[in-house]
Amino acid sequence: MRRIRLSFADLKVEFVDRDRALKQLSELAEKGTYPVYVIYGPEGCGKTAFLRQAKVILEEEFGYHVIYTNPLAERFEEILEFTPSVKDIVKEVLGVFPEPYSKIVDVAISIAYRVIKKFSRPRVAVLMDDIFQAVGLDKAEAYAKTLLNLIEYPPREYERIAVLVTSSEGITWERVGRHRWVTIRIMWNMSRNGFEELYRFVPDPKLDFETTWRLTGGSPMILSGLLRAGWRVEHVVNDLIVSRNLEEALLRLNDESLEILREAIEDPDVIFERLAEEPVQRLRDKLIEKNLIIRIWDRDEYFWIDVPPPERDPGLGIGKRYAWQSPLHREAVRRVLSASSK
Ligand SMILES: Nc1ncnc2c1ncn2[C@@H]1O[C@H](COP(=O)(O)OP(=O)(O)O)[C@@H](O)[C@H]1O
Ligand SMILES: [Mg+2]
């Protein structure tokens, strides 16, 4: 298998680890997906890296025509990527939409329809990377249905189709998941061994591995943040606070919610235990919306892309039912709370 090269802070690294995820991908590639697969996971856990590696595998090992879109990609050329076989169709469709890049998800779907029409019994893969924010969170369900329609009512027969969507927008999870249109899977940060492999790519001077693991909990995004910040943990935490405006978001909570939040820093499962209380529900929604915690329940491997997190790891902020997206996400909240109580 060819492993892709990825940008990582200022480095280029090879796609590492995720062996189980890649095996799962091969299984999906053998039969296609039904219904649409939606993969949730903490921001920065590696969903984009996985989908981009998936693109190459689906093309090179399974002969799929792949259409990949990441509407929020930083680099223009990563917003829409495709197998060379569909180049002409892409050109056509880009010409049909007056402002194609503002409607890139529709563009990608339209390309997929035309690919099915043009080729005889093709294998088609549609990889939709973090599209819900781009289409509008309120339209996440509608798009899930549109993608299911592609599978169920193709314009012509296909041999196989695989539709994979990723999202870090936890607030869409319940709405999208209540339909038969999707199968929800979760992806977690990297396993300790996999993460160590990535850590080895990082040049010295660096913090020792044990400390890095405790700070990141295996989040490649946090590792790259630390690297960019010259290992000044403070800066990474501050970036988290500023980028999601945590001060204002948390200080607007009432005393009761603040109290629960303090408890949740010690043990995120308190949110589950007290979910019958309305302030706790509101607090949970806020923490999910701000990408601070994620809901997880079963560790049955069946529900997971790659390997599930440990059953509980209080040090990393992982409870049985809820988890902090990384130890530094939790630290950001802790910092805001302690500043406000001074
Ligand atoms: N398996 C991996 N091997 C190497 N680098 C990875 C891997 N997974 C993620 N990364 C890198 O870590 C950073 C965050 O990952 P990304 O895929 O952007 O996360 P997400 O899409 O879940 O927000 C990126 O720089 C990405 O290239
Ligand atoms: Mg991403």
Tab-separated table of C-alpha atoms and ligand atoms in Angstrom:
chain	number	residue	atom	x	y	z
A	1	MET	CA	0.000	0.000	0.000
A	2	ARG	CA	1.285	3.437	-0.881
A	3	ARG	CA	1.274	5.711	2.138
A	4	ILE	CA	0.570	9.355	1.332
A	5	ARG	CA	2.619	12.320	2.467
A	6	LEU	CA	0.871	14.800	4.719
A	7	SER	CA	1.573	18.298	5.914
A	8	PHE	CA	2.212	18.291	9.611
A	9	ALA	CA	3.097	21.638	11.200
A	10	ASP	CA	6.016	22.658	8.979
A	11	LEU	CA	6.970	19.098	8.190
A	12	LYS	CA	5.960	16.522	5.656
A	13	VAL	CA	5.204	13.195	7.272
A	14	GLU	CA	4.087	9.848	5.995
A	15	PHE	CA	0.633	8.589	6.916
A	16	VAL	CA	1.340	6.368	9.917
A	17	ASP	CA	-0.506	3.640	11.757
A	18	ARG	CA	-4.305	3.342	11.601
A	19	ASP	CA	-3.907	-0.270	10.549
A	20	ARG	CA	-7.335	-1.315	11.669
A	21	ALA	CA	-8.960	1.648	9.928
A	22	LEU	CA	-7.236	0.729	6.694
A	23	LYS	CA	-8.341	-2.864	7.021
A	24	GLN	CA	-11.909	-1.673	7.590
A	25	LEU	CA	-11.603	0.498	4.529
A	26	SER	CA	-10.550	-2.470	2.422
A	27	GLU	CA	-13.582	-4.390	3.644
A	28	LEU	CA	-15.858	-1.511	2.709
A	29	ALA	CA	-14.157	-1.246	-0.653
A	30	GLU	CA	-14.912	-4.921	-1.330
A	31	LYS	CA	-18.650	-4.419	-1.065
A	32	GLY	CA	-19.356	-0.685	-1.115
A	33	THR	CA	-21.262	1.148	1.601
A	34	TYR	CA	-24.905	0.964	2.442
A	35	PRO	CA	-26.175	3.270	3.733
A	36	VAL	CA	-23.952	6.362	3.946
A	37	TYR	CA	-21.092	6.101	6.448
A	38	VAL	CA	-20.677	9.106	8.699
A	39	ILE	CA	-17.539	9.164	10.793
A	40	TYR	CA	-17.500	11.423	13.832
A	41	GLY	CA	-14.397	12.165	15.838
A	42	PRO	CA	-12.630	14.878	17.799
A	43	GLU	CA	-11.272	17.741	15.729
A	44	GLY	CA	-7.729	17.002	14.712
A	45	CYS	CA	-7.873	13.274	15.414
A	46	GLY	CA	-6.927	12.472	11.827
A	47	LYS	CA	-10.154	12.220	9.825
A	48	THR	CA	-8.857	14.220	6.894
A	49	ALA	CA	-5.604	12.278	6.867
A	50	PHE	CA	-7.584	9.045	6.832
A	51	LEU	CA	-9.903	10.092	4.009
A	52	ARG	CA	-7.008	11.287	1.889
A	53	GLN	CA	-5.201	8.002	2.424
A	54	ALA	CA	-8.485	6.226	1.664
A	55	LYS	CA	-8.708	8.054	-1.649
A	56	VAL	CA	-5.396	6.623	-2.797
A	57	ILE	CA	-6.239	3.093	-1.679
A	58	LEU	CA	-9.664	3.131	-3.323
A	59	GLU	CA	-8.147	4.326	-6.578
A	60	GLU	CA	-4.969	2.317	-6.707
A	61	GLU	CA	-5.999	-0.938	-5.115
A	62	PHE	CA	-9.684	-1.165	-5.850
A	63	GLY	CA	-10.122	0.702	-9.120
A	64	TYR	CA	-12.637	3.252	-7.851
A	65	HIS	CA	-13.253	6.601	-9.483
A	66	VAL	CA	-12.897	8.824	-6.425
A	67	ILE	CA	-14.329	12.264	-5.800
A	68	TYR	CA	-13.060	13.879	-2.617
A	69	THR	CA	-14.077	17.230	-1.263
A	70	ASN	CA	-12.993	19.157	1.789
A	71	PRO	CA	-14.806	22.516	1.575
A	72	LEU	CA	-12.835	23.983	4.457
A	73	ALA	CA	-9.387	22.888	3.302
A	74	GLU	CA	-6.715	25.490	3.784
A	75	ARG	CA	-5.114	24.886	0.425
A	76	PHE	CA	-7.178	25.504	-2.657
A	77	GLU	CA	-6.051	22.331	-4.422
A	78	GLU	CA	-7.294	20.254	-1.494
A	79	ILE	CA	-10.878	21.493	-1.728
A	80	LEU	CA	-11.671	19.145	-4.589
A	81	GLU	CA	-9.587	16.141	-5.561
A	82	PHE	CA	-10.452	13.382	-7.977
A	83	THR	CA	-9.147	10.444	-9.924
A	84	PRO	CA	-7.752	11.519	-13.311
A	85	SER	CA	-10.355	9.311	-15.024
A	86	VAL	CA	-13.082	11.826	-14.140
A	87	LYS	CA	-11.188	14.962	-15.123
A	88	ASP	CA	-13.440	15.837	-18.063
A	89	ILE	CA	-16.584	15.466	-16.008
A	90	VAL	CA	-15.133	17.687	-13.302
A	91	LYS	CA	-14.368	20.352	-15.862
A	92	GLU	CA	-17.881	20.153	-17.246
A	93	VAL	CA	-19.537	20.401	-13.838
A	94	LEU	CA	-17.306	23.244	-12.662
A	95	GLY	CA	-18.464	25.094	-15.764
A	96	VAL	CA	-22.142	24.543	-15.012
A	97	PHE	CA	-22.118	26.088	-11.532
A	98	PRO	CA	-21.766	29.882	-11.522
A	99	GLU	CA	-19.708	29.828	-8.309
A	100	PRO	CA	-18.666	26.206	-7.980
A	101	TYR	CA	-16.391	26.594	-4.977
A	102	SER	CA	-19.137	28.083	-2.863
A	103	LYS	CA	-21.267	25.026	-3.638
A	104	ILE	CA	-18.555	22.435	-3.712
A	105	VAL	CA	-20.570	19.711	-2.007
A	106	ASP	CA	-23.271	19.974	-4.676
A	107	VAL	CA	-20.562	20.029	-7.303
A	108	ALA	CA	-19.067	16.811	-5.940
A	109	ILE	CA	-22.456	15.083	-5.866
A	110	SER	CA	-23.184	16.211	-9.370
A	111	ILE	CA	-19.841	14.827	-10.538
A	112	ALA	CA	-20.677	11.491	-8.939
A	113	TYR	CA	-24.004	11.295	-10.829
A	114	ARG	CA	-22.281	11.984	-14.103
A	115	VAL	CA	-19.577	9.419	-13.435
A	116	ILE	CA	-22.225	6.763	-12.901
A	117	LYS	CA	-23.932	7.806	-16.133
A	118	LYS	CA	-20.799	7.898	-18.223
A	119	PHE	CA	-18.945	4.742	-17.233
A	120	SER	CA	-20.254	1.258	-17.585
A	121	ARG	CA	-20.921	-0.258	-14.158
A	122	PRO	CA	-18.246	1.835	-12.445
A	123	ARG	CA	-16.899	1.720	-8.943
A	124	VAL	CA	-17.463	5.156	-7.490
A	125	ALA	CA	-16.358	6.614	-4.176
A	126	VAL	CA	-17.586	9.900	-2.782
A	127	LEU	CA	-15.514	11.164	0.126
A	128	MET	CA	-17.041	14.138	1.888
A	129	ASP	CA	-14.646	15.611	4.384
A	130	ASP	CA	-16.189	17.713	7.127
A	131	ILE	CA	-18.987	18.983	4.913
A	132	PHE	CA	-21.665	19.806	7.467
A	133	GLN	CA	-20.313	23.178	8.430
A	134	ALA	CA	-20.010	24.135	4.784
A	135	VAL	CA	-23.573	23.163	3.854
A	136	GLY	CA	-24.969	24.543	7.116
A	137	LEU	CA	-25.440	22.433	10.210
A	138	ASP	CA	-29.195	22.593	9.797
A	139	LYS	CA	-28.842	20.915	6.397
A	140	ALA	CA	-26.706	17.996	7.566
A	141	GLU	CA	-29.685	15.650	7.501
A	142	ALA	CA	-30.823	16.788	4.083
A	143	TYR	CA	-27.373	16.129	2.665
A	144	ALA	CA	-27.178	12.724	4.296
A	145	LYS	CA	-30.423	11.916	2.490
A	146	THR	CA	-29.164	13.300	-0.799
A	147	LEU	CA	-26.124	11.057	-0.517
A	148	LEU	CA	-28.297	8.078	0.279
A	149	ASN	CA	-30.317	8.833	-2.851
A	150	LEU	CA	-27.159	8.541	-4.866
A	151	ILE	CA	-26.709	5.028	-3.513
A	152	GLU	CA	-30.342	3.990	-3.804
A	153	TYR	CA	-31.447	5.722	-6.982
A	154	PRO	CA	-28.416	6.011	-9.237
A	155	PRO	CA	-29.017	7.322	-12.753
A	156	ARG	CA	-27.625	4.051	-14.082
A	157	GLU	CA	-26.258	0.838	-12.690
A	158	TYR	CA	-22.957	0.915	-10.858
A	159	GLU	CA	-20.818	-1.936	-9.709
A	160	ARG	CA	-20.051	-0.534	-6.273
A	161	ILE	CA	-20.407	2.739	-4.513
A	162	ALA	CA	-18.787	3.946	-1.306
A	163	VAL	CA	-19.923	7.128	0.387
A	164	LEU	CA	-17.945	8.266	3.400
A	165	VAL	CA	-18.603	11.473	5.274
A	166	THR	CA	-16.577	12.807	8.194
A	167	SER	CA	-17.622	15.345	10.772
A	168	SER	CA	-16.341	16.928	13.932
A	169	GLU	CA	-19.648	18.722	14.373
A	170	GLY	CA	-20.963	16.692	17.273
A	171	ILE	CA	-24.195	18.666	17.397
A	172	THR	CA	-25.278	17.147	14.077
A	173	TRP	CA	-24.744	13.608	15.345
A	174	GLU	CA	-28.149	13.034	16.898
A	175	ARG	CA	-30.040	14.581	14.031
A	176	VAL	CA	-28.146	12.729	11.355
A	177	GLY	CA	-28.054	9.498	13.322
A	178	ARG	CA	-31.765	9.123	13.927
A	179	HIS	CA	-32.419	8.124	10.332
A	180	ARG	CA	-31.799	4.884	8.551
A	181	TRP	CA	-29.863	6.931	6.019
A	182	VAL	CA	-26.563	6.643	7.762
A	183	THR	CA	-24.337	4.324	9.699
A	184	ILE	CA	-22.442	6.231	12.353
A	185	ARG	CA	-18.920	5.300	13.282
A	186	ILE	CA	-16.494	7.048	15.572
A	187	MET	CA	-12.800	7.630	15.191
A	188	TRP	CA	-10.659	8.510	18.171
A	189	ASN	CA	-7.251	10.126	18.524
A	190	MET	CA	-4.317	7.878	17.755
A	191	SER	CA	-3.470	4.851	19.837
A	192	ARG	CA	-0.377	5.142	21.958
A	193	ASN	CA	1.735	3.039	19.612
A	194	GLY	CA	0.542	4.807	16.497
A	195	PHE	CA	1.076	8.168	18.081
A	196	GLU	CA	4.585	7.212	19.097
A	197	GLU	CA	5.325	6.484	15.462
A	198	LEU	CA	4.206	9.991	14.523
A	199	TYR	CA	6.150	11.474	17.440
A	200	ARG	CA	9.324	9.874	16.069
A	201	PHE	CA	9.000	11.994	12.923
A	202	VAL	CA	9.220	15.140	15.033
A	203	PRO	CA	12.771	16.496	15.221
A	204	ASP	CA	14.591	17.340	18.455
A	205	PRO	CA	14.510	19.267	20.671
A	206	LYS	CA	11.155	18.024	21.889
A	207	LEU	CA	9.390	17.064	25.098
A	208	ASP	CA	9.842	13.451	26.115
A	209	PHE	CA	7.273	11.017	24.813
A	210	GLU	CA	5.505	10.345	28.095
A	211	THR	CA	4.859	14.050	28.697
A	212	THR	CA	3.753	14.514	25.097
A	213	TRP	CA	1.309	11.652	25.425
A	214	ARG	CA	-0.160	13.100	28.619
A	215	LEU	CA	-0.643	16.488	26.985
A	216	THR	CA	-2.052	15.295	23.682
A	217	GLY	CA	-3.847	12.064	24.494
A	218	GLY	CA	-2.789	10.979	21.006
A	219	SER	CA	-4.236	13.970	19.149
A	220	PRO	CA	-2.068	14.669	16.106
A	221	MET	CA	-3.536	18.174	15.894
A	222	ILE	CA	-2.338	18.993	19.417
A	223	LEU	CA	1.067	17.534	18.637
A	224	SER	CA	1.350	19.715	15.567
A	225	GLY	CA	0.212	22.702	17.641
A	226	LEU	CA	2.927	22.023	20.201
A	227	LEU	CA	5.482	21.764	17.468
A	228	ARG	CA	4.412	25.045	15.914
A	229	ALA	CA	4.449	26.749	19.306
A	230	GLY	CA	7.986	25.551	20.008
A	231	TRP	CA	6.570	23.262	22.739
A	232	ARG	CA	5.160	26.162	24.725
A	233	VAL	CA	2.108	24.417	26.111
A	234	GLU	CA	0.685	27.738	27.301
A	235	HIS	CA	0.445	28.986	23.751
A	236	VAL	CA	-1.438	25.964	22.519
A	237	VAL	CA	-3.895	26.240	25.403
A	238	ASN	CA	-4.335	29.953	24.774
A	239	ASP	CA	-4.972	29.311	21.101
A	240	LEU	CA	-7.743	26.918	22.052
A	241	ILE	CA	-9.244	29.495	24.395
A	242	VAL	CA	-9.097	32.322	21.893
A	243	SER	CA	-10.081	30.427	18.767
A	244	ARG	CA	-13.386	29.298	20.232
A	245	ASN	CA	-13.981	32.284	22.393
A	246	LEU	CA	-14.111	30.139	25.501
A	247	GLU	CA	-14.017	32.964	27.971
A	248	GLU	CA	-17.283	34.434	26.833
A	249	ALA	CA	-18.887	31.077	26.212
A	250	LEU	CA	-18.105	29.715	29.667
A	251	LEU	CA	-18.592	32.871	31.655
A	252	ARG	CA	-22.134	33.147	30.440
A	253	LEU	CA	-22.960	29.917	32.261
A	254	ASN	CA	-24.862	30.167	35.510
A	255	ASP	CA	-23.367	29.077	38.823
A	256	GLU	CA	-24.960	25.680	38.725
A	257	SER	CA	-23.537	24.902	35.293
A	258	LEU	CA	-20.136	26.185	36.319
A	259	GLU	CA	-20.188	23.835	39.263
A	260	ILE	CA	-20.956	20.863	37.027
A	261	LEU	CA	-18.286	21.982	34.618
A	262	ARG	CA	-15.730	21.940	37.441
A	263	GLU	CA	-16.766	18.408	38.243
A	264	ALA	CA	-16.614	17.413	34.588
A	265	ILE	CA	-12.987	18.481	34.453
A	266	GLU	CA	-12.261	15.793	37.023
A	267	ASP	CA	-14.642	13.282	35.500
A	268	PRO	CA	-16.579	13.940	32.278
A	269	ASP	CA	-19.029	11.155	33.084
A	270	VAL	CA	-20.736	13.441	35.572
A	271	ILE	CA	-22.445	14.873	32.500
A	272	PHE	CA	-24.012	11.544	31.740
A	273	GLU	CA	-24.934	10.829	35.317
A	274	ARG	CA	-26.807	14.110	35.688
A	275	LEU	CA	-28.232	14.382	32.215
A	276	ALA	CA	-31.781	14.397	33.533
A	277	GLU	CA	-31.141	17.944	34.744
A	278	GLU	CA	-31.790	20.626	32.213
A	279	PRO	CA	-28.745	22.812	32.968
A	280	VAL	CA	-26.560	19.741	32.451
A	281	GLN	CA	-28.108	19.141	29.045
A	282	ARG	CA	-27.451	22.728	28.065
A	283	LEU	CA	-23.919	22.519	29.316
A	284	ARG	CA	-23.358	19.312	27.370
A	285	ASP	CA	-24.693	20.880	24.187
A	286	LYS	CA	-22.413	23.864	24.620
A	287	LEU	CA	-19.342	21.700	25.228
A	288	ILE	CA	-20.150	19.584	22.194
A	289	GLU	CA	-20.825	22.628	20.053
A	290	LYS	CA	-17.498	24.148	21.063
A	291	ASN	CA	-15.730	20.906	20.190
A	292	LEU	CA	-14.522	20.366	23.728
A	293	ILE	CA	-16.072	17.032	24.586
A	294	ILE	CA	-17.370	14.156	22.564
A	295	ARG	CA	-20.004	11.592	23.342
A	296	ILE	CA	-18.806	8.019	23.231
A	297	TRP	CA	-20.454	5.004	24.622
A	298	ASP	CA	-19.759	1.515	23.545
A	299	ARG	CA	-16.163	0.339	23.144
A	300	ASP	CA	-17.288	-2.517	20.941
A	301	GLU	CA	-14.844	-2.329	18.036
A	302	TYR	CA	-17.778	-2.642	15.690
A	303	PHE	CA	-18.728	1.006	16.282
A	304	TRP	CA	-15.261	2.361	15.748
A	305	ILE	CA	-13.092	3.229	12.838
A	306	ASP	CA	-9.641	2.175	13.965
A	307	VAL	CA	-9.304	1.376	17.655
A	308	PRO	CA	-11.536	2.698	20.427
A	309	PRO	CA	-10.083	4.685	23.326
A	310	PRO	CA	-9.578	2.923	26.654
A	311	GLU	CA	-12.673	2.241	28.732
A	312	ARG	CA	-11.681	5.017	31.105
A	313	ASP	CA	-8.564	7.096	31.459
A	314	PRO	CA	-9.077	9.902	33.977
A	315	GLY	CA	-5.587	11.259	33.297
A	316	LEU	CA	-6.474	11.899	29.660
A	317	GLY	CA	-10.019	13.030	30.457
A	318	ILE	CA	-11.661	9.954	28.973
A	319	GLY	CA	-14.774	8.741	30.733
A	320	LYS	CA	-17.008	5.848	29.853
A	321	ARG	CA	-19.707	7.980	28.225
A	322	TYR	CA	-18.058	11.302	27.517
A	323	ALA	CA	-14.485	12.355	26.893
A	324	TRP	CA	-12.572	15.574	26.562
A	325	GLN	CA	-11.339	15.850	22.997
A	326	SER	CA	-7.797	16.023	24.346
A	327	PRO	CA	-6.174	16.799	27.698
A	328	LEU	CA	-5.380	20.311	26.469
A	329	HIS	CA	-8.999	20.975	25.557
A	330	ARG	CA	-9.781	20.201	29.161
A	331	GLU	CA	-6.861	22.341	30.292
A	332	ALA	CA	-8.234	25.278	28.295
A	333	VAL	CA	-11.513	25.046	30.186
A	334	ARG	CA	-9.741	24.657	33.493
A	335	ARG	CA	-7.699	27.756	32.756
A	336	VAL	CA	-10.737	29.877	31.941
A	337	LEU	CA	-12.540	28.736	35.069
A	338	SER	CA	-9.662	29.418	37.391
A	339	ALA	CA	-9.065	32.842	35.874
A	340	SER	CA	-12.708	33.730	36.378
A	341	SER	CA	-12.860	32.637	40.019
A	342	LYS	CA	-9.967	34.864	41.020
B	1	LIG	N1	-2.211	8.798	10.556
B	1	LIG	C1	-1.541	9.956	10.428
B	1	LIG	N2	-0.253	9.967	10.011
B	1	LIG	C2	0.424	11.124	9.907
B	1	LIG	N3	-0.103	12.341	10.153
B	1	LIG	C3	-1.387	12.395	10.545
B	1	LIG	C4	-2.167	11.213	10.706
B	1	LIG	N4	-3.388	11.574	11.112
B	1	LIG	C5	-3.384	12.916	11.186
B	1	LIG	N5	-2.192	13.425	10.845
B	1	LIG	C6	-1.833	14.856	10.816
B	1	LIG	O1	-2.312	15.459	12.005
B	1	LIG	C7	-2.935	16.712	11.746
B	1	LIG	C8	-4.414	16.683	12.137
B	1	LIG	O2	-5.081	15.669	11.398
B	1	LIG	P1	-6.374	15.928	10.476
B	1	LIG	O3	-6.470	14.783	9.545
B	1	LIG	O4	-6.334	17.278	9.874
B	1	LIG	O5	-7.523	15.861	11.573
B	1	LIG	P2	-9.106	16.077	11.415
B	1	LIG	O6	-9.412	16.058	9.959
B	1	LIG	O7	-9.721	14.960	12.178
B	1	LIG	O8	-9.414	17.408	12.028
B	1	LIG	C9	-2.713	16.985	10.256
B	1	LIG	O9	-1.525	17.744	10.101
B	1	LIG	C10	-2.546	15.589	9.682
B	1	LIG	O10	-1.798	15.610	8.498
B	2	MG	MG	-10.351	17.520	8.807
